[in-house]
Short mmCIF file of C-alpha atoms in Angstrom, two decimals:
data_model
loop_
_atom_site.label_atom_id
_atom_site.label_comp_id
_atom_site.label_asym_id
_atom_site.label_seq_id
_atom_site.Cartn_x
_atom_site.Cartn_y
_atom_site.Cartn_z
CA MET A 1 229.88 54.26 209.64
CA ASN A 2 226.82 55.58 211.41
CA SER A 3 224.88 58.80 211.07
CA ILE A 4 225.71 61.70 213.37
CA THR A 5 223.15 63.89 215.13
CA ALA A 6 223.93 67.58 214.67
CA ASN A 7 222.36 70.94 215.37
CA ALA A 8 221.33 72.71 212.18
CA LEU A 9 219.44 75.76 210.96
CA VAL A 10 216.75 74.48 208.59
CA PHE A 11 214.90 76.62 206.07
CA THR A 12 211.34 75.25 205.82
CA ALA A 13 209.39 78.03 204.11
CA GLU A 14 209.83 81.65 203.06
CA GLY A 15 211.08 83.54 206.07
CA ASN A 16 210.95 80.49 208.33
CA LEU A 17 214.17 79.17 209.87
CA GLU A 18 214.16 76.45 212.52
CA LEU A 19 217.04 75.47 214.78
CA ASP A 20 216.73 71.70 215.19
CA ALA A 21 218.63 68.43 215.39
CA VAL A 22 219.22 66.55 212.14
CA ASP A 23 220.90 63.28 211.28
CA VAL A 24 223.90 63.60 208.98
CA LEU A 25 224.43 60.29 207.20
CA ALA A 26 227.72 58.57 206.46
CA PRO A 27 229.46 59.72 203.28
CA GLY A 28 228.81 57.73 200.11
CA PRO A 29 231.25 56.97 197.29
CA GLY A 30 233.46 59.94 196.48
CA GLU A 31 232.12 61.91 199.47
CA ILE A 32 233.52 63.39 202.65
CA ARG A 33 231.93 64.17 206.02
CA VAL A 34 233.24 67.31 207.66
CA ARG A 35 232.93 68.53 211.21
CA LEU A 36 232.23 72.22 210.66
CA ARG A 37 234.19 74.71 212.73
CA ALA A 38 233.05 77.96 211.09
CA SER A 39 230.51 79.28 208.57
CA GLY A 40 230.13 82.73 207.10
CA VAL A 41 226.69 84.29 206.70
CA CYS A 42 226.38 85.34 203.06
CA HIS A 43 223.76 87.37 201.23
CA SER A 44 223.03 84.35 199.02
CA ASP A 45 221.74 82.55 202.13
CA LEU A 46 219.46 85.51 202.76
CA HIS A 47 218.16 85.31 199.18
CA VAL A 48 217.08 81.74 199.90
CA ALA A 49 215.56 82.62 203.27
CA ASN A 50 213.60 85.44 201.61
CA GLY A 51 212.28 83.08 198.93
CA ASP A 52 214.01 85.06 196.16
CA TRP A 53 215.45 82.04 194.39
CA GLY A 54 212.69 79.46 194.78
CA SER A 55 214.97 76.96 196.50
CA LYS A 56 213.94 73.50 197.64
CA VAL A 57 212.61 72.90 201.14
CA PRO A 58 213.53 71.80 203.69
CA THR A 59 217.13 72.92 203.29
CA VAL A 60 220.04 73.45 205.64
CA LEU A 61 221.37 76.84 204.59
CA GLY A 62 224.98 78.02 204.64
CA HIS A 63 227.61 77.56 201.95
CA GLU A 64 230.69 79.37 203.27
CA GLY A 65 232.19 76.74 205.56
CA ALA A 66 235.40 75.25 206.92
CA GLY A 67 236.20 72.40 209.24
CA ILE A 68 237.98 69.08 209.72
CA ILE A 69 237.38 65.90 207.73
CA GLU A 70 235.76 63.39 210.11
CA SER A 71 235.22 60.44 207.76
CA VAL A 72 235.36 59.55 204.07
CA GLY A 73 233.33 57.38 201.73
CA PRO A 74 234.49 54.64 199.35
CA GLY A 75 237.01 55.85 196.80
CA VAL A 76 238.35 58.68 198.94
CA PRO A 77 241.82 58.16 200.43
CA PRO A 78 241.44 57.51 204.18
CA GLU A 79 244.57 59.61 204.71
CA ARG A 80 242.35 62.66 204.20
CA ILE A 81 240.69 62.10 207.59
CA GLY A 82 241.85 64.87 209.92
CA GLU A 83 242.64 67.36 207.15
CA HIS A 84 241.57 70.96 207.63
CA VAL A 85 239.42 71.99 204.67
CA ALA A 86 237.54 74.95 203.22
CA LEU A 87 234.36 74.01 201.39
CA SER A 88 233.61 75.02 197.82
CA TRP A 89 229.94 75.76 197.12
CA PHE A 90 230.35 74.72 193.50
CA ALA A 91 231.97 71.29 193.67
CA PRO A 92 232.97 70.55 190.05
CA CYS A 93 232.50 67.24 188.25
CA LEU A 94 236.15 67.41 187.00
CA LYS A 95 235.12 65.69 183.74
CA CYS A 96 233.11 68.10 181.57
CA LYS A 97 234.64 70.36 178.90
CA TYR A 98 234.61 73.33 181.28
CA CYS A 99 236.42 71.49 184.06
CA VAL A 100 239.10 70.01 181.83
CA SER A 101 239.73 73.40 180.21
CA GLY A 102 240.37 75.11 183.55
CA ARG A 103 236.93 76.72 183.98
CA GLN A 104 235.57 74.71 186.90
CA TRP A 105 233.39 77.65 187.96
CA ALA A 106 231.35 77.06 184.78
CA CYS A 107 230.91 73.27 185.29
CA ARG A 108 227.57 72.17 183.86
CA ASP A 109 227.51 68.70 185.44
CA THR A 110 227.83 69.72 189.08
CA THR A 111 224.83 68.85 191.25
CA ALA A 112 225.45 71.81 193.58
CA ASN A 113 222.58 73.91 192.22
CA ASP A 114 220.17 71.00 192.72
CA ALA A 115 221.30 70.52 196.34
CA VAL A 116 221.70 66.77 195.89
CA MET A 117 224.68 64.45 195.71
CA ALA A 118 225.82 62.77 192.48
CA ASP A 119 223.32 59.92 193.00
CA GLY A 120 220.39 62.36 193.24
CA THR A 121 219.85 61.93 196.99
CA THR A 122 220.76 63.90 200.11
CA ARG A 123 222.76 63.02 203.23
CA ILE A 124 220.65 64.83 205.83
CA ARG A 125 217.52 63.54 207.56
CA ARG A 126 215.07 65.25 209.88
CA GLY A 127 212.46 63.05 211.52
CA GLY A 128 213.30 60.41 208.93
CA SER A 129 212.62 62.73 205.97
CA SER A 130 215.23 63.95 203.50
CA VAL A 131 216.66 67.45 203.91
CA HIS A 132 218.66 69.29 201.24
CA ALA A 133 222.00 71.03 201.82
CA PHE A 134 222.20 74.43 200.13
CA LEU A 135 224.67 74.22 197.25
CA ASN A 136 225.70 70.78 198.53
CA VAL A 137 227.32 72.38 201.57
CA GLY A 138 224.75 73.20 204.27
CA SER A 139 227.30 74.84 206.59
CA PHE A 140 224.66 76.07 209.05
CA ALA A 141 225.07 72.71 210.76
CA GLU A 142 227.72 71.09 212.91
CA TYR A 143 228.46 68.45 210.24
CA ALA A 144 228.18 68.33 206.46
CA VAL A 145 228.68 65.71 203.75
CA VAL A 146 230.19 67.13 200.57
CA PRO A 147 231.67 65.80 197.30
CA GLU A 148 235.40 65.21 197.59
CA SER A 149 236.09 67.90 194.96
CA GLY A 150 234.33 70.41 197.23
CA ALA A 151 236.65 69.92 200.24
CA ILE A 152 239.91 71.82 199.63
CA THR A 153 242.83 71.22 201.97
CA ILE A 154 244.11 74.30 203.79
CA PRO A 155 247.06 74.88 206.15
CA GLU A 156 246.32 73.85 209.74
CA GLU A 157 247.53 77.21 211.02
CA LEU A 158 244.81 79.06 209.06
CA PRO A 159 241.97 80.16 211.38
CA PHE A 160 238.72 78.42 210.51
CA GLU A 161 236.73 81.66 210.28
CA ILE A 162 239.21 82.92 207.66
CA ALA A 163 239.08 79.60 205.81
CA ALA A 164 235.28 79.82 205.70
CA LEU A 165 235.41 83.24 204.06
CA ILE A 166 237.95 81.98 201.54
CA GLY A 167 235.25 79.47 200.63
CA CYS A 168 233.06 82.20 199.14
CA ALA A 169 233.50 85.95 199.72
CA ALA A 170 237.28 86.20 199.44
CA THR A 171 237.60 83.90 196.44
CA THR A 172 234.72 85.63 194.64
CA GLY A 173 235.93 89.17 195.22
CA ILE A 174 239.65 88.69 194.78
CA GLY A 175 239.09 86.35 191.85
CA ALA A 176 236.97 89.03 190.18
CA VAL A 177 240.06 91.24 190.15
CA LEU A 178 242.66 88.60 189.24
CA ASN A 179 240.73 86.32 186.88
CA THR A 180 237.72 88.16 185.47
CA GLY A 181 238.91 91.76 185.33
CA LYS A 182 242.62 90.91 185.05
CA VAL A 183 243.35 94.36 186.46
CA PRO A 184 246.88 95.65 185.71
CA ALA A 185 248.89 97.54 188.33
CA GLY A 186 248.21 101.27 188.34
CA SER A 187 244.67 100.97 186.96
CA SER A 188 241.90 103.14 188.36
CA ALA A 189 239.01 101.23 189.89
CA ALA A 190 235.74 101.62 191.76
CA VAL A 191 233.88 99.08 193.91
CA VAL A 192 230.15 99.56 194.42
CA GLY A 193 228.84 97.69 197.47
CA CYS A 194 231.19 97.06 200.38
CA GLY A 195 229.90 93.91 202.02
CA GLY A 196 232.06 90.79 202.30
CA VAL A 197 232.49 90.38 198.55
CA GLY A 198 233.00 94.09 197.89
CA LEU A 199 235.65 94.38 200.60
CA SER A 200 237.36 91.35 199.06
CA VAL A 201 237.37 93.16 195.71
CA VAL A 202 239.00 96.14 197.43
CA MET A 203 241.67 93.86 198.91
CA GLY A 204 242.26 92.28 195.51
CA LEU A 205 242.70 95.69 193.91
CA ALA A 206 245.15 96.71 196.63
CA LEU A 207 247.01 93.43 196.12
CA VAL A 208 247.58 94.11 192.40
CA GLY A 209 248.46 97.78 192.93
CA ALA A 210 245.40 99.51 191.47
CA ASN A 211 245.21 103.28 192.04
CA PRO A 212 242.97 104.99 192.86
CA ILE A 213 240.64 102.48 194.51
CA ILE A 214 237.28 104.17 195.07
CA ALA A 215 234.79 102.44 197.37
CA VAL A 216 231.08 103.30 197.05
CA ASP A 217 228.36 102.45 199.56
CA MET A 218 225.40 103.94 201.46
CA SER A 219 226.84 102.90 204.84
CA GLU A 220 229.49 105.00 206.54
CA GLU A 221 230.45 101.92 208.56
CA LYS A 222 231.17 99.92 205.41
CA LEU A 223 233.00 102.82 203.79
CA ALA A 224 235.27 103.00 206.83
CA ALA A 225 235.88 99.26 206.52
CA ALA A 226 236.70 99.70 202.82
CA LYS A 227 239.23 102.40 203.66
CA ASP A 228 240.77 100.05 206.20
CA ALA A 229 240.88 97.27 203.59
CA GLY A 230 242.82 99.33 201.07
CA ALA A 231 240.51 101.85 199.37
CA THR A 232 242.22 105.15 198.61
CA HIS A 233 238.95 107.10 198.37
CA VAL A 234 235.37 106.57 199.55
CA VAL A 235 232.12 107.83 198.07
CA SER A 236 228.86 107.96 199.98
CA ALA A 237 226.01 107.06 197.65
CA ALA A 238 223.72 108.73 200.19
CA ALA A 239 225.44 112.09 199.62
CA GLY A 240 224.66 112.54 195.93
CA ASP A 241 225.08 110.98 192.51
CA ALA A 242 227.64 108.18 192.91
CA VAL A 243 228.58 108.20 189.23
CA GLU A 244 229.39 111.89 189.25
CA GLN A 245 231.41 111.55 192.47
CA VAL A 246 233.47 108.68 191.04
CA GLN A 247 234.04 110.51 187.77
CA ALA A 248 235.24 113.58 189.67
CA LEU A 249 237.80 111.46 191.53
CA SER A 250 239.06 109.66 188.43
CA ASP A 251 239.43 112.20 185.64
CA GLY A 252 236.10 111.38 184.04
CA GLY A 253 235.75 107.69 184.88
CA VAL A 254 237.56 104.62 186.15
CA GLU A 255 239.12 101.91 184.02
CA TYR A 256 237.45 99.17 186.08
CA ALA A 257 234.20 99.25 188.05
CA PHE A 258 233.08 96.28 190.16
CA GLU A 259 229.44 95.82 191.15
CA ALA A 260 229.23 93.82 194.39
CA ALA A 261 225.76 94.67 195.68
CA GLY A 262 223.73 92.46 193.34
CA ARG A 263 221.39 95.25 192.25
CA VAL A 264 220.26 96.36 188.81
CA ASP A 265 220.59 100.09 189.53
CA THR A 266 224.14 99.81 190.86
CA ALA A 267 225.15 97.56 187.96
CA GLU A 268 223.96 100.25 185.56
CA GLN A 269 225.92 102.83 187.55
CA CYS A 270 229.09 100.76 187.23
CA VAL A 271 228.85 100.80 183.45
CA SER A 272 228.28 104.56 183.51
CA MET A 273 231.21 105.32 185.83
CA THR A 274 233.78 103.63 183.59
CA CYS A 275 235.85 105.66 181.12
CA ALA A 276 236.27 104.96 177.41
CA ALA A 277 237.57 101.39 176.91
CA GLY A 278 236.65 100.74 180.55
CA THR A 279 235.37 97.48 182.00
CA ALA A 280 232.42 96.88 184.32
CA VAL A 281 232.60 93.57 186.23
CA LEU A 282 229.28 92.35 187.64
CA VAL A 283 230.04 90.28 190.76
CA GLY A 284 227.03 90.61 193.08
CA MET A 285 224.26 88.01 192.88
CA PRO A 286 220.84 89.61 192.21
CA SER A 287 217.62 88.47 193.85
CA GLY A 288 216.01 87.49 190.54
CA GLY A 289 216.22 87.57 186.77
CA THR A 290 215.57 91.29 186.32
CA ALA A 291 216.90 92.76 183.08
CA MET A 292 219.51 95.51 183.27
CA PRO A 293 219.04 98.55 181.01
CA LEU A 294 222.15 99.63 179.12
CA ASN A 295 223.01 102.81 177.28
CA LEU A 296 224.07 100.96 174.12
CA LEU A 297 225.52 104.07 172.51
CA ASP A 298 227.75 104.63 175.54
CA VAL A 299 228.91 101.01 175.52
CA THR A 300 229.55 100.73 171.79
CA LEU A 301 230.84 104.22 171.00
CA ASN A 302 233.19 104.19 173.99
CA GLY A 303 234.24 100.56 173.56
CA LYS A 304 233.24 99.50 177.06
CA SER A 305 233.15 95.89 178.26
CA VAL A 306 230.58 94.37 180.62
CA LEU A 307 231.72 91.10 182.21
CA GLY A 308 229.77 88.64 184.32
CA CYS A 309 231.69 87.07 187.17
CA SER A 310 230.83 83.75 188.82
CA TYR A 311 232.83 82.63 191.87
CA GLY A 312 235.59 85.00 190.83
CA GLY A 313 236.29 82.86 187.76
CA SER A 314 238.28 80.69 190.16
CA THR A 315 239.34 77.08 190.41
CA ALA A 316 238.86 76.40 194.13
CA SER A 317 241.62 73.81 194.41
CA LEU A 318 244.10 76.46 193.23
CA ALA A 319 242.55 79.63 194.64
CA PHE A 320 241.91 78.51 198.23
CA PRO A 321 245.54 77.52 199.02
CA MET A 322 246.87 80.64 197.26
CA LEU A 323 244.65 82.97 199.28
CA ALA A 324 245.47 81.08 202.48
CA GLU A 325 249.19 81.58 201.90
CA LEU A 326 248.71 85.26 201.06
CA TYR A 327 246.83 85.68 204.35
CA LEU A 328 249.40 83.79 206.38
CA SER A 329 252.21 85.83 204.83
CA GLY A 330 250.50 89.07 205.89
CA ARG A 331 249.73 90.24 202.37
CA LEU A 332 245.96 89.76 202.51
CA PRO A 333 244.17 91.18 205.60
CA LEU A 334 241.12 88.90 205.52
CA ASP A 335 240.54 89.48 209.25
CA LYS A 336 239.07 92.82 208.23
CA LEU A 337 236.11 91.02 206.64
CA VAL A 338 234.91 89.60 209.96
CA GLY A 339 232.40 91.77 211.77
CA SER A 340 231.16 89.46 214.51
CA ARG A 341 231.56 85.87 215.64
CA ILE A 342 228.17 84.38 216.47
CA GLU A 343 226.41 81.17 217.43
CA LEU A 344 224.17 79.22 215.05
CA GLY A 345 221.00 80.52 216.68
CA ASP A 346 222.09 84.10 215.97
CA VAL A 347 221.91 83.71 212.18
CA PRO A 348 218.36 85.15 211.87
CA HIS A 349 219.56 88.30 213.65
CA ALA A 350 222.55 88.44 211.27
CA PHE A 351 220.07 88.29 208.38
CA ASP A 352 218.12 91.20 209.89
CA GLU A 353 221.31 93.25 210.10
CA MET A 354 222.12 92.36 206.51
CA LYS A 355 218.69 93.49 205.32
CA VAL A 356 219.31 97.02 206.55
CA GLY A 357 222.94 97.11 205.40
CA ARG A 358 224.40 97.13 208.89
CA GLY A 359 227.56 95.35 210.04
CA LEU A 360 230.30 93.36 208.32
CA ARG A 361 230.49 89.59 207.75
CA SER A 362 229.03 87.51 210.58
CA VAL A 363 230.77 84.17 211.12
CA VAL A 364 229.22 81.23 212.99
CA CYS A 365 231.86 79.58 215.17
CA TYR A 366 231.13 76.00 216.26
#
């Protein structure tokens, strides 16, 4: 099999993104090459573009993708060619103690964070030089080579833009409710930050029957979207103390508070807005390793729990098909996450909108 020339958005230095042609090599052993049909634009991609996470360069960004399997490497059943797939940005090794105990999101032997395949190399070239794929996906390109465990089969009737969002935002947010928080029906809950992940948390809370569901954000546009996604109440953080507003709506505090903005101050607020025996679930990815101050007396005296949440505590091979079926059955309105459908060259503008908190999820459609 030969390499394929594809258009890609390449991150070359802090703040520098270049739309260029790259060569996507044939898949190696245990690998799959996918023709991308859609990619979401996630805040994690912006963190890389801003230089927040010190990622390798050059790198094709994008990790929220879906498409059709074009070819497979040795060891992968050829019958998989033609399958519609959503891509997992944390392809598990399937062998370590975390994977075999059902905690694939905690896999320590994945090479996703290093942006290389299992053999330590990459499958993208630009001018003959190696290019990394962010989180071993690189969905800001027309083609991607991924580990087989990172390509999850989805129903052919599922729209690709919805499948792409299942690959990250939906699984993270809904999984935070189902797997990390394990929220019982009738529980009171708040969601701070109503971007793609936060709106997915709202949908997850509506799915399990939480009540009330209080959405908190600075943006009136995002609060309206949260209401449309299932929030029973909205709180404008621009209109006063968000903690006090949430407490007033929930008889002194909610049982579950989800932080989906990736900020230290809002994470601290989530702990404060929970009631006695309440649980704060930290879902948003921060820009760096900043410590979060805690009122230890509040946490210990009131028996509060603070939980970290990675990828919604989900196993992609189980979560992706489940969410797809919930969407197709009309029980999960994931269309409400999509703000605009854009072309690859529009991603920098989508980043600019994200920086100022404007708009919903942008989705690149190939």
